[in-house]
mmCIF file with all atom_site columns, C-alpha atoms in Angstrom:
data_model
loop_
_atom_site.group_PDB
_atom_site.id
_atom_site.type_symbol
_atom_site.label_atom_id
_atom_site.label_alt_id
_atom_site.label_comp_id
_atom_site.label_asym_id
_atom_site.label_entity_id
_atom_site.label_seq_id
_atom_site.pdbx_PDB_ins_code
_atom_site.Cartn_x
_atom_site.Cartn_y
_atom_site.Cartn_z
_atom_site.occupancy
_atom_site.B_iso_or_equiv
_atom_site.pdbx_formal_charge
_atom_site.auth_seq_id
_atom_site.auth_comp_id
_atom_site.auth_asym_id
_atom_site.auth_atom_id
_atom_site.pdbx_PDB_model_num
ATOM 1   C CA . ASN K 1 1   ? 19.712  -18.751 15.551  1.00 69.00 ? 76  ASN K CA 1
ATOM 2   C CA . ALA K 1 2   ? 16.668  -20.488 16.996  1.00 81.00 ? 77  ALA K CA 1
ATOM 3   C CA . GLY K 1 3   ? 14.584  -17.346 16.447  1.00 94.00 ? 78  GLY K CA 1
ATOM 4   C CA . VAL K 1 4   ? 11.475  -17.169 18.701  1.00 96.00 ? 79  VAL K CA 1
ATOM 5   C CA . THR K 1 5   ? 10.890  -20.245 20.749  1.00 96.00 ? 80  THR K CA 1
ATOM 6   C CA . GLN K 1 6   ? 7.606   -20.872 22.585  1.00 97.00 ? 81  GLN K CA 1
ATOM 7   C CA . THR K 1 7   ? 6.835   -23.586 25.109  1.00 96.00 ? 82  THR K CA 1
ATOM 8   C CA . PRO K 1 8   ? 4.777   -25.569 25.607  1.00 97.00 ? 83  PRO K CA 1
ATOM 9   C CA . LYS K 1 9   ? 3.200   -26.281 22.182  1.00 95.00 ? 84  LYS K CA 1
ATOM 10  C CA . PHE K 1 10  ? -0.078  -27.605 23.666  1.00 96.00 ? 85  PHE K CA 1
ATOM 11  C CA . GLN K 1 11  ? -1.590  -27.216 27.100  1.00 96.00 ? 86  GLN K CA 1
ATOM 12  C CA . VAL K 1 12  ? -4.970  -28.175 28.653  1.00 97.00 ? 87  VAL K CA 1
ATOM 13  C CA . LEU K 1 13  ? -6.017  -26.360 31.786  1.00 97.00 ? 88  LEU K CA 1
ATOM 14  C CA . LYS K 1 14  ? -9.122  -26.504 34.037  1.00 97.00 ? 89  LYS K CA 1
ATOM 15  C CA . THR K 1 15  ? -11.003 -23.322 34.838  1.00 97.00 ? 90  THR K CA 1
ATOM 16  C CA . GLY K 1 16  ? -9.277  -21.409 37.666  1.00 97.00 ? 91  GLY K CA 1
ATOM 17  C CA . GLN K 1 17  ? -5.814  -22.857 37.059  1.00 97.00 ? 92  GLN K CA 1
ATOM 18  C CA . SER K 1 18  ? -2.854  -20.691 36.399  1.00 96.00 ? 93  SER K CA 1
ATOM 19  C CA . MET K 1 19  ? 0.067   -21.157 34.129  1.00 96.00 ? 94  MET K CA 1
ATOM 20  C CA . THR K 1 20  ? 2.839   -19.449 32.328  1.00 97.00 ? 95  THR K CA 1
ATOM 21  C CA . LEU K 1 21  ? 3.509   -19.532 28.646  1.00 98.00 ? 96  LEU K CA 1
ATOM 22  C CA . GLN K 1 22  ? 7.234   -19.147 27.870  1.00 98.00 ? 97  GLN K CA 1
ATOM 23  C CA . CYS K 1 23  ? 8.802   -17.123 25.075  1.00 98.00 ? 98  CYS K CA 1
ATOM 24  C CA . ALA K 1 24  ? 12.441  -16.568 24.313  1.00 98.00 ? 99  ALA K CA 1
ATOM 25  C CA . GLN K 1 25  ? 14.261  -15.045 21.410  1.00 97.00 ? 100 GLN K CA 1
ATOM 26  C CA . ASP K 1 26  ? 17.958  -14.998 20.555  1.00 96.00 ? 101 ASP K CA 1
ATOM 27  C CA . MET K 1 27  ? 18.030  -12.147 18.106  1.00 95.00 ? 102 MET K CA 1
ATOM 28  C CA . ASN K 1 28  ? 18.591  -9.347  20.627  1.00 94.00 ? 103 ASN K CA 1
ATOM 29  C CA . HIS K 1 29  ? 15.257  -7.783  19.583  1.00 94.00 ? 104 HIS K CA 1
ATOM 30  C CA . GLU K 1 30  ? 14.045  -4.826  21.648  1.00 93.00 ? 105 GLU K CA 1
ATOM 31  C CA . TYR K 1 31  ? 10.329  -5.383  20.964  1.00 92.00 ? 106 TYR K CA 1
ATOM 32  C CA . MET K 1 32  ? 8.377   -8.405  22.063  1.00 95.00 ? 107 MET K CA 1
ATOM 33  C CA . SER K 1 33  ? 4.653   -9.033  22.080  1.00 95.00 ? 108 SER K CA 1
ATOM 34  C CA . TRP K 1 34  ? 2.007   -11.617 22.686  1.00 97.00 ? 109 TRP K CA 1
ATOM 35  C CA . TYR K 1 35  ? -0.948  -12.278 20.385  1.00 96.00 ? 110 TYR K CA 1
ATOM 36  C CA . ARG K 1 36  ? -3.905  -14.517 20.566  1.00 97.00 ? 111 ARG K CA 1
ATOM 37  C CA . GLN K 1 37  ? -5.489  -16.011 17.427  1.00 95.00 ? 112 GLN K CA 1
ATOM 38  C CA . ASP K 1 38  ? -9.053  -16.932 17.216  1.00 93.00 ? 113 ASP K CA 1
ATOM 39  C CA . PRO K 1 39  ? -11.077 -17.956 14.153  1.00 86.00 ? 114 PRO K CA 1
ATOM 40  C CA . GLY K 1 40  ? -12.268 -15.043 12.105  1.00 82.00 ? 115 GLY K CA 1
ATOM 41  C CA . MET K 1 41  ? -10.676 -12.451 14.376  1.00 84.00 ? 116 MET K CA 1
ATOM 42  C CA . GLY K 1 42  ? -7.096  -12.347 13.112  1.00 87.00 ? 117 GLY K CA 1
ATOM 43  C CA . LEU K 1 43  ? -4.542  -11.821 15.759  1.00 92.00 ? 118 LEU K CA 1
ATOM 44  C CA . ARG K 1 44  ? -5.185  -9.538  18.716  1.00 92.00 ? 119 ARG K CA 1
ATOM 45  C CA . LEU K 1 45  ? -2.441  -7.929  20.755  1.00 92.00 ? 120 LEU K CA 1
ATOM 46  C CA . ILE K 1 46  ? -2.432  -8.882  24.447  1.00 96.00 ? 121 ILE K CA 1
ATOM 47  C CA . HIS K 1 47  ? 0.746   -7.288  25.856  1.00 96.00 ? 122 HIS K CA 1
ATOM 48  C CA . TYR K 1 48  ? 3.903   -5.869  24.490  1.00 93.00 ? 123 TYR K CA 1
ATOM 49  C CA . SER K 1 49  ? 7.309   -4.731  25.574  1.00 94.00 ? 124 SER K CA 1
ATOM 50  C CA . VAL K 1 50  ? 9.705   -2.256  24.031  1.00 91.00 ? 125 VAL K CA 1
ATOM 51  C CA . GLY K 1 51  ? 12.621  -3.295  26.158  1.00 92.00 ? 126 GLY K CA 1
ATOM 52  C CA . ALA K 1 52  ? 13.682  -4.983  29.362  1.00 94.00 ? 127 ALA K CA 1
ATOM 53  C CA . GLY K 1 53  ? 11.648  -3.667  32.285  1.00 94.00 ? 128 GLY K CA 1
ATOM 54  C CA . ILE K 1 54  ? 9.096   -1.999  30.140  1.00 94.00 ? 129 ILE K CA 1
ATOM 55  C CA . THR K 1 55  ? 5.724   -3.599  29.356  1.00 95.00 ? 130 THR K CA 1
ATOM 56  C CA . ASP K 1 56  ? 2.357   -2.273  28.246  1.00 93.00 ? 131 ASP K CA 1
ATOM 57  C CA . GLN K 1 57  ? -1.169  -3.422  27.479  1.00 93.00 ? 132 GLN K CA 1
ATOM 58  C CA . GLY K 1 58  ? -2.491  -4.205  24.091  1.00 91.00 ? 133 GLY K CA 1
ATOM 59  C CA . GLU K 1 59  ? -5.990  -4.646  22.875  1.00 89.00 ? 134 GLU K CA 1
ATOM 60  C CA . VAL K 1 60  ? -7.051  -7.659  25.043  1.00 94.00 ? 135 VAL K CA 1
ATOM 61  C CA . PRO K 1 61  ? -4.947  -7.626  28.326  1.00 96.00 ? 136 PRO K CA 1
ATOM 62  C CA . ASN K 1 62  ? -7.561  -8.724  30.847  1.00 96.00 ? 137 ASN K CA 1
ATOM 63  C CA . GLY K 1 63  ? -6.716  -11.961 32.515  1.00 96.00 ? 138 GLY K CA 1
ATOM 64  C CA . TYR K 1 64  ? -3.022  -11.868 31.502  1.00 97.00 ? 139 TYR K CA 1
ATOM 65  C CA . ASN K 1 65  ? 0.137   -10.608 33.081  1.00 97.00 ? 140 ASN K CA 1
ATOM 66  C CA . VAL K 1 66  ? 3.647   -10.171 31.541  1.00 97.00 ? 141 VAL K CA 1
ATOM 67  C CA . SER K 1 67  ? 7.086   -9.176  32.755  1.00 96.00 ? 142 SER K CA 1
ATOM 68  C CA . ARG K 1 68  ? 10.347  -8.472  30.866  1.00 97.00 ? 143 ARG K CA 1
ATOM 69  C CA . SER K 1 69  ? 13.355  -8.926  33.147  1.00 96.00 ? 144 SER K CA 1
ATOM 70  C CA . THR K 1 70  ? 15.721  -9.739  30.227  1.00 96.00 ? 145 THR K CA 1
ATOM 71  C CA . THR K 1 71  ? 15.908  -8.863  26.622  1.00 96.00 ? 146 THR K CA 1
ATOM 72  C CA . GLU K 1 72  ? 15.544  -12.451 25.702  1.00 97.00 ? 147 GLU K CA 1
ATOM 73  C CA . ASP K 1 73  ? 12.533  -13.609 27.667  1.00 97.00 ? 148 ASP K CA 1
ATOM 74  C CA . PHE K 1 74  ? 8.861   -12.489 27.732  1.00 98.00 ? 149 PHE K CA 1
ATOM 75  C CA . PRO K 1 75  ? 6.609   -14.925 29.676  1.00 98.00 ? 150 PRO K CA 1
ATOM 76  C CA . LEU K 1 76  ? 2.809   -14.588 29.591  1.00 98.00 ? 151 LEU K CA 1
ATOM 77  C CA . ARG K 1 77  ? 1.003   -15.588 32.712  1.00 98.00 ? 152 ARG K CA 1
ATOM 78  C CA . LEU K 1 78  ? -2.625  -16.581 32.989  1.00 96.00 ? 153 LEU K CA 1
ATOM 79  C CA . LEU K 1 79  ? -3.753  -15.777 36.501  1.00 92.00 ? 154 LEU K CA 1
ATOM 80  C CA . SER K 1 80  ? -6.994  -17.772 36.626  1.00 96.00 ? 155 SER K CA 1
ATOM 81  C CA . ALA K 1 81  ? -7.775  -19.539 33.309  1.00 96.00 ? 156 ALA K CA 1
ATOM 82  C CA . ALA K 1 82  ? -11.276 -19.180 31.821  1.00 97.00 ? 157 ALA K CA 1
ATOM 83  C CA . PRO K 1 83  ? -12.806 -21.008 28.850  1.00 97.00 ? 158 PRO K CA 1
ATOM 84  C CA . SER K 1 84  ? -12.783 -17.651 26.909  1.00 96.00 ? 159 SER K CA 1
ATOM 85  C CA . GLN K 1 85  ? -8.949  -17.962 27.018  1.00 97.00 ? 160 GLN K CA 1
ATOM 86  C CA . THR K 1 86  ? -9.037  -21.040 24.841  1.00 97.00 ? 161 THR K CA 1
ATOM 87  C CA . SER K 1 87  ? -6.967  -19.821 21.858  1.00 97.00 ? 162 SER K CA 1
ATOM 88  C CA . VAL K 1 88  ? -3.716  -20.166 20.070  1.00 96.00 ? 163 VAL K CA 1
ATOM 89  C CA . TYR K 1 89  ? -1.062  -17.852 21.481  1.00 97.00 ? 164 TYR K CA 1
ATOM 90  C CA . PHE K 1 90  ? 1.814   -16.368 19.467  1.00 96.00 ? 165 PHE K CA 1
ATOM 91  C CA . CYS K 1 91  ? 4.821   -14.580 20.852  1.00 97.00 ? 166 CYS K CA 1
ATOM 92  C CA . ALA K 1 92  ? 6.588   -12.294 18.303  1.00 95.00 ? 167 ALA K CA 1
ATOM 93  C CA . SER K 1 93  ? 9.644   -10.048 18.356  1.00 95.00 ? 168 SER K CA 1
ATOM 94  C CA . ARG K 1 94  ? 11.354  -7.524  16.165  1.00 91.00 ? 169 ARG K CA 1
ATOM 95  C CA . PRO K 1 95  ? 14.102  -4.867  16.280  1.00 89.00 ? 170 PRO K CA 1
ATOM 96  C CA . GLY K 1 96  ? 13.081  -1.428  17.513  1.00 77.00 ? 171 GLY K CA 1
ATOM 97  C CA . HIS K 1 97  ? 12.195  0.316   14.238  1.00 77.00 ? 172 HIS K CA 1
ATOM 98  C CA . LEU K 1 98  ? 8.499   0.591   13.491  1.00 72.00 ? 173 LEU K CA 1
ATOM 99  C CA . ASN K 1 99  ? 8.908   -0.770  9.940   1.00 77.00 ? 174 ASN K CA 1
ATOM 100 C CA . SER K 1 100 ? 10.776  -3.969  10.976  1.00 83.00 ? 175 SER K CA 1
ATOM 101 C CA . PRO K 1 101 ? 8.778   -7.147  10.534  1.00 87.00 ? 176 PRO K CA 1
ATOM 102 C CA . LEU K 1 102 ? 7.756   -9.345  13.387  1.00 91.00 ? 177 LEU K CA 1
ATOM 103 C CA . HIS K 1 103 ? 9.403   -12.823 13.894  1.00 93.00 ? 178 HIS K CA 1
ATOM 104 C CA . PHE K 1 104 ? 6.831   -15.213 15.280  1.00 94.00 ? 179 PHE K CA 1
ATOM 105 C CA . GLY K 1 105 ? 7.098   -18.421 17.289  1.00 94.00 ? 180 GLY K CA 1
ATOM 106 C CA . ASN K 1 106 ? 5.189   -21.546 16.374  1.00 93.00 ? 181 ASN K CA 1
ATOM 107 C CA . GLY K 1 107 ? 2.467   -20.914 18.859  1.00 94.00 ? 182 GLY K CA 1
ATOM 108 C CA . THR K 1 108 ? 0.926   -22.501 21.963  1.00 96.00 ? 183 THR K CA 1
ATOM 109 C CA . ARG K 1 109 ? -2.438  -24.101 21.612  1.00 96.00 ? 184 ARG K CA 1
ATOM 110 C CA . LEU K 1 110 ? -4.263  -23.692 24.936  1.00 97.00 ? 185 LEU K CA 1
ATOM 111 C CA . THR K 1 111 ? -7.530  -25.317 25.827  1.00 97.00 ? 186 THR K CA 1
ATOM 112 C CA . VAL K 1 112 ? -9.419  -24.293 28.986  1.00 97.00 ? 187 VAL K CA 1
ATOM 113 C CA . THR K 1 113 ? -12.143 -26.716 30.163  1.00 96.00 ? 188 THR K CA 1
ATOM 114 C CA . ALA G 2 1   ? -10.415 4.850   14.366  1.00 65.00 ? 553 ALA G CA 1
ATOM 115 C CA . GLN G 2 2   ? -7.496  3.285   12.601  1.00 73.00 ? 554 GLN G CA 1
ATOM 116 C CA . SER G 2 3   ? -8.296  -0.243  11.186  1.00 85.00 ? 555 SER G CA 1
ATOM 117 C CA . VAL G 2 4   ? -7.370  -2.820  8.547   1.00 90.00 ? 556 VAL G CA 1
ATOM 118 C CA . THR G 2 5   ? -9.942  -4.788  6.587   1.00 94.00 ? 557 THR G CA 1
ATOM 119 C CA . GLN G 2 6   ? -9.467  -7.932  4.545   1.00 95.00 ? 558 GLN G CA 1
ATOM 120 C CA . LEU G 2 7   ? -12.323 -8.547  2.182   1.00 92.00 ? 559 LEU G CA 1
ATOM 121 C CA . GLY G 2 8   ? -13.179 -12.166 1.848   1.00 91.00 ? 560 GLY G CA 1
ATOM 122 C CA . SER G 2 9   ? -12.515 -14.640 4.633   1.00 92.00 ? 561 SER G CA 1
ATOM 123 C CA . HIS G 2 10  ? -12.112 -17.509 2.124   1.00 95.00 ? 562 HIS G CA 1
ATOM 124 C CA . VAL G 2 11  ? -10.895 -17.323 -1.417  1.00 97.00 ? 563 VAL G CA 1
ATOM 125 C CA . SER G 2 12  ? -10.701 -20.294 -3.810  1.00 97.00 ? 564 SER G CA 1
ATOM 126 C CA . VAL G 2 13  ? -8.718  -20.275 -7.091  1.00 97.00 ? 565 VAL G CA 1
ATOM 127 C CA . SER G 2 14  ? -7.672  -23.006 -9.516  1.00 97.00 ? 566 SER G CA 1
ATOM 128 C CA . GLU G 2 15  ? -4.100  -23.934 -9.886  1.00 97.00 ? 567 GLU G CA 1
ATOM 129 C CA . GLY G 2 16  ? -2.427  -21.591 -12.361 1.00 97.00 ? 568 GLY G CA 1
ATOM 130 C CA . ALA G 2 17  ? -4.997  -18.902 -11.896 1.00 98.00 ? 569 ALA G CA 1
ATOM 131 C CA . LEU G 2 18  ? -4.450  -15.328 -10.649 1.00 97.00 ? 570 LEU G CA 1
ATOM 132 C CA . VAL G 2 19  ? -4.498  -14.831 -6.844  1.00 98.00 ? 571 VAL G CA 1
ATOM 133 C CA . LEU G 2 20  ? -5.937  -11.576 -5.650  1.00 98.00 ? 572 LEU G CA 1
ATOM 134 C CA . LEU G 2 21  ? -6.280  -11.020 -1.842  1.00 98.00 ? 573 LEU G CA 1
ATOM 135 C CA . ARG G 2 22  ? -7.684  -7.687  -0.677  1.00 97.00 ? 574 ARG G CA 1
ATOM 136 C CA . CYS G 2 23  ? -6.565  -5.410  2.111   1.00 96.00 ? 575 CYS G CA 1
ATOM 137 C CA . ASN G 2 24  ? -7.768  -1.911  2.891   1.00 95.00 ? 576 ASN G CA 1
ATOM 138 C CA . TYR G 2 25  ? -6.788  0.311   5.826   1.00 91.00 ? 577 TYR G CA 1
ATOM 139 C CA . SER G 2 26  ? -8.210  3.492   7.280   1.00 87.00 ? 578 SER G CA 1
ATOM 140 C CA . SER G 2 27  ? -5.668  6.152   8.230   1.00 77.00 ? 579 SER G CA 1
ATOM 141 C CA . SER G 2 28  ? -4.999  9.688   7.191   1.00 72.00 ? 580 SER G CA 1
ATOM 142 C CA . VAL G 2 29  ? -1.300  9.054   7.213   1.00 72.00 ? 581 VAL G CA 1
ATOM 143 C CA . PRO G 2 30  ? 0.182   6.190   5.105   1.00 71.00 ? 582 PRO G CA 1
ATOM 144 C CA . PRO G 2 31  ? 1.237   3.444   7.440   1.00 79.00 ? 583 PRO G CA 1
ATOM 145 C CA . TYR G 2 32  ? 3.811   0.616   7.225   1.00 86.00 ? 584 TYR G CA 1
ATOM 146 C CA . LEU G 2 33  ? 2.101   -2.301  5.465   1.00 90.00 ? 585 LEU G CA 1
ATOM 147 C CA . PHE G 2 34  ? 2.859   -5.996  5.700   1.00 93.00 ? 586 PHE G CA 1
ATOM 148 C CA . TRP G 2 35  ? 1.553   -9.293  4.343   1.00 96.00 ? 587 TRP G CA 1
ATOM 149 C CA . TYR G 2 36  ? 2.090   -12.464 6.293   1.00 96.00 ? 588 TYR G CA 1
ATOM 150 C CA . VAL G 2 37  ? 1.313   -16.132 5.520   1.00 96.00 ? 589 VAL G CA 1
ATOM 151 C CA . GLN G 2 38  ? 0.423   -18.868 7.904   1.00 95.00 ? 590 GLN G CA 1
ATOM 152 C CA . TYR G 2 39  ? 0.698   -22.535 7.030   1.00 92.00 ? 591 TYR G CA 1
ATOM 153 C CA . PRO G 2 40  ? -1.183  -25.046 9.157   1.00 87.00 ? 592 PRO G CA 1
ATOM 154 C CA . ASN G 2 41  ? 0.092   -25.445 12.788  1.00 82.00 ? 593 ASN G CA 1
ATOM 155 C CA . GLN G 2 42  ? 2.878   -22.847 12.149  1.00 86.00 ? 594 GLN G CA 1
ATOM 156 C CA . GLY G 2 43  ? 3.530   -19.293 13.141  1.00 88.00 ? 595 GLY G CA 1
ATOM 157 C CA . LEU G 2 44  ? 3.308   -16.352 10.683  1.00 93.00 ? 596 LEU G CA 1
ATOM 158 C CA . GLN G 2 45  ? 5.979   -15.664 8.096   1.00 93.00 ? 597 GLN G CA 1
ATOM 159 C CA . LEU G 2 46  ? 6.535   -12.385 6.401   1.00 94.00 ? 598 LEU G CA 1
ATOM 160 C CA . LEU G 2 47  ? 5.720   -12.319 2.711   1.00 96.00 ? 599 LEU G CA 1
ATOM 161 C CA . LEU G 2 48  ? 6.467   -8.696  1.978   1.00 94.00 ? 600 LEU G CA 1
ATOM 162 C CA . LYS G 2 49  ? 6.364   -5.218  3.419   1.00 91.00 ? 601 LYS G CA 1
ATOM 163 C CA . TYR G 2 50  ? 5.738   -1.605  2.223   1.00 88.00 ? 602 TYR G CA 1
ATOM 164 C CA . THR G 2 51  ? 7.831   1.058   3.859   1.00 77.00 ? 603 THR G CA 1
ATOM 165 C CA . SER G 2 52  ? 7.318   3.998   1.480   1.00 74.00 ? 604 SER G CA 1
ATOM 166 C CA . ALA G 2 53  ? 10.279  3.256   -0.904  1.00 72.00 ? 605 ALA G CA 1
ATOM 167 C CA . ALA G 2 54  ? 8.343   1.910   -3.897  1.00 80.00 ? 606 ALA G CA 1
ATOM 168 C CA . THR G 2 55  ? 4.605   1.360   -4.330  1.00 87.00 ? 607 THR G CA 1
ATOM 169 C CA . LEU G 2 56  ? 4.979   -2.040  -5.937  1.00 93.00 ? 608 LEU G CA 1
ATOM 170 C CA . VAL G 2 57  ? 6.633   -4.386  -3.541  1.00 93.00 ? 609 VAL G CA 1
ATOM 171 C CA . LYS G 2 58  ? 7.863   -7.893  -4.489  1.00 94.00 ? 610 LYS G CA 1
ATOM 172 C CA . GLY G 2 59  ? 7.968   -10.675 -1.871  1.00 94.00 ? 611 GLY G CA 1
ATOM 173 C CA . ILE G 2 60  ? 8.818   -14.252 -1.558  1.00 93.00 ? 612 ILE G CA 1
ATOM 174 C CA . ASN G 2 61  ? 7.192   -17.161 -3.476  1.00 93.00 ? 613 ASN G CA 1
ATOM 175 C CA . GLY G 2 62  ? 6.242   -14.909 -6.457  1.00 96.00 ? 614 GLY G CA 1
ATOM 176 C CA . PHE G 2 63  ? 3.860   -12.679 -4.522  1.00 97.00 ? 615 PHE G CA 1
ATOM 177 C CA . GLU G 2 64  ? 3.638   -8.958  -4.873  1.00 96.00 ? 616 GLU G CA 1
ATOM 178 C CA . ALA G 2 65  ? 1.539   -6.131  -3.547  1.00 96.00 ? 617 ALA G CA 1
ATOM 179 C CA . GLU G 2 66  ? 0.788   -2.636  -4.694  1.00 94.00 ? 618 GLU G CA 1
ATOM 180 C CA . PHE G 2 67  ? 0.272   0.284   -2.364  1.00 92.00 ? 619 PHE G CA 1
ATOM 181 C CA . LYS G 2 68  ? -2.437  2.664   -3.560  1.00 91.00 ? 620 LYS G CA 1
ATOM 182 C CA . LYS G 2 69  ? -2.721  5.697   -1.408  1.00 88.00 ? 621 LYS G CA 1
ATOM 183 C CA . SER G 2 70  ? -5.838  7.026   -3.099  1.00 89.00 ? 622 SER G CA 1
ATOM 184 C CA . GLU G 2 71  ? -7.628  3.761   -2.524  1.00 91.00 ? 623 GLU G CA 1
ATOM 185 C CA . THR G 2 72  ? -5.973  3.143   0.905   1.00 91.00 ? 624 THR G CA 1
ATOM 186 C CA . SER G 2 73  ? -5.305  -0.342  -0.337  1.00 93.00 ? 625 SER G CA 1
ATOM 187 C CA . PHE G 2 74  ? -2.518  -2.917  -0.297  1.00 95.00 ? 626 PHE G CA 1
ATOM 188 C CA . HIS G 2 75  ? -3.779  -5.877  -2.248  1.00 97.00 ? 627 HIS G CA 1
ATOM 189 C CA . LEU G 2 76  ? -1.714  -9.021  -2.552  1.00 98.00 ? 628 LEU G CA 1
ATOM 190 C CA . THR G 2 77  ? -1.442  -10.783 -5.926  1.00 97.00 ? 629 THR G CA 1
ATOM 191 C CA . LYS G 2 78  ? 0.339   -13.685 -7.579  1.00 98.00 ? 630 LYS G CA 1
ATOM 192 C CA . PRO G 2 79  ? 0.008   -14.293 -11.329 1.00 97.00 ? 631 PRO G CA 1
ATOM 193 C CA . SER G 2 80  ? -0.217  -18.086 -11.098 1.00 97.00 ? 632 SER G CA 1
ATOM 194 C CA . ALA G 2 81  ? -1.323  -19.988 -8.010  1.00 97.00 ? 633 ALA G CA 1
ATOM 195 C CA . HIS G 2 82  ? 0.421   -23.132 -6.994  1.00 96.00 ? 634 HIS G CA 1
ATOM 196 C CA . MET G 2 83  ? -0.954  -25.857 -4.636  1.00 96.00 ? 635 MET G CA 1
ATOM 197 C CA . SER G 2 84  ? 1.646   -24.952 -2.153  1.00 95.00 ? 636 SER G CA 1
ATOM 198 C CA . ASP G 2 85  ? 0.155   -21.421 -1.800  1.00 96.00 ? 637 ASP G CA 1
ATOM 199 C CA . ALA G 2 86  ? -2.820  -22.813 0.160   1.00 96.00 ? 638 ALA G CA 1
ATOM 200 C CA . ALA G 2 87  ? -2.589  -21.141 3.496   1.00 96.00 ? 639 ALA G CA 1
ATOM 201 C CA . GLU G 2 88  ? -4.027  -18.253 5.495   1.00 96.00 ? 640 GLU G CA 1
ATOM 202 C CA . TYR G 2 89  ? -2.905  -14.715 4.647   1.00 97.00 ? 641 TYR G CA 1
ATOM 203 C CA . PHE G 2 90  ? -2.925  -11.756 6.982   1.00 96.00 ? 642 PHE G CA 1
ATOM 204 C CA . CYS G 2 91  ? -2.584  -8.074  6.190   1.00 95.00 ? 643 CYS G CA 1
ATOM 205 C CA . ALA G 2 92  ? -0.989  -6.049  8.937   1.00 92.00 ? 644 ALA G CA 1
ATOM 206 C CA . VAL G 2 93  ? -0.497  -2.390  9.443   1.00 88.00 ? 645 VAL G CA 1
ATOM 207 C CA . SER G 2 94  ? 1.704   -0.222  11.779  1.00 83.00 ? 646 SER G CA 1
ATOM 208 C CA . PHE G 2 95  ? -0.074  3.162   12.252  1.00 73.00 ? 647 PHE G CA 1
ATOM 209 C CA . SER G 2 96  ? 1.845   6.277   12.998  1.00 64.00 ? 648 SER G CA 1
ATOM 210 C CA . GLY G 2 97  ? 1.762   7.045   16.690  1.00 60.00 ? 649 GLY G CA 1
ATOM 211 C CA . SER G 2 98  ? 0.576   3.494   17.524  1.00 55.00 ? 650 SER G CA 1
ATOM 212 C CA . ALA G 2 99  ? 3.469   2.836   19.997  1.00 55.00 ? 651 ALA G CA 1
ATOM 213 C CA . ARG G 2 100 ? 4.921   0.255   17.689  1.00 58.00 ? 652 ARG G CA 1
ATOM 214 C CA . GLN G 2 101 ? 1.805   -1.986  17.629  1.00 75.00 ? 653 GLN G CA 1
ATOM 215 C CA . LEU G 2 102 ? 0.926   -4.075  14.648  1.00 83.00 ? 654 LEU G CA 1
ATOM 216 C CA . THR G 2 103 ? -2.864  -4.379  13.785  1.00 86.00 ? 655 THR G CA 1
ATOM 217 C CA . PHE G 2 104 ? -3.774  -7.462  11.899  1.00 90.00 ? 656 PHE G CA 1
ATOM 218 C CA . GLY G 2 105 ? -6.635  -8.046  9.515   1.00 92.00 ? 657 GLY G CA 1
ATOM 219 C CA . SER G 2 106 ? -8.965  -10.965 10.238  1.00 92.00 ? 658 SER G CA 1
ATOM 220 C CA . GLY G 2 107 ? -7.351  -13.147 7.569   1.00 94.00 ? 659 GLY G CA 1
ATOM 221 C CA . THR G 2 108 ? -8.050  -14.737 4.256   1.00 96.00 ? 660 THR G CA 1
ATOM 222 C CA . GLN G 2 109 ? -7.972  -18.498 3.860   1.00 96.00 ? 661 GLN G CA 1
ATOM 223 C CA . LEU G 2 110 ? -6.673  -19.319 0.325   1.00 97.00 ? 662 LEU G CA 1
ATOM 224 C CA . THR G 2 111 ? -7.652  -22.671 -1.173  1.00 97.00 ? 663 THR G CA 1
ATOM 225 C CA . VAL G 2 112 ? -6.088  -23.779 -4.465  1.00 97.00 ? 664 VAL G CA 1
ATOM 226 C CA . LEU G 2 113 ? -8.088  -26.243 -6.460  1.00 96.00 ? 665 LEU G CA 1
ATOM 227 C CA . PRO G 2 114 ? -6.354  -28.787 -8.749  1.00 94.00 ? 666 PRO G CA 1
#
């Protein structure tokens, strides 16, 4: 099992550019989510999905889109990058039950200039 | 509002000393509670979780945490710190009715001094 795989590991964008952060899991997990990590703020939930075809907003969804066409993949799209989106992004997945722990990818470090 | 608070953004201990990292939550209903660890340039790994079976939970690498309902706390401890314990630690909570969302504390950076 590869677990949760995120690509790319690093990315630099100019303000206004768009891009997609990829996330794939091979554990057949129902639940997938995207977090951003900023110093002193812990991890904040951007979007999440409880199954293929179902997505919902988290705490900080503005400026991001997601889709879940398959169980395995959950890409995060930045529509028009802004410096405030400079952060480390983590994708995570888990089985459906609420007490199951999250499995995290290794993160994507994004810088927007 | 439901929330989770980690007291102390930075904690330093000497090697061999007790590690105590604090976590408090606010909720009228006991939630599911987790501790995660993050080593530099890596994702988060699960240390341990509380799911209402036993109030004292043992995790990996010698860590344990005790759920205290009266204090709404879930503090993380380790009797003897090792240099390899230096990392950032996050408390996380799943609140009832939160649509499966996990809420994270702001993290505590643990430094272990030789």
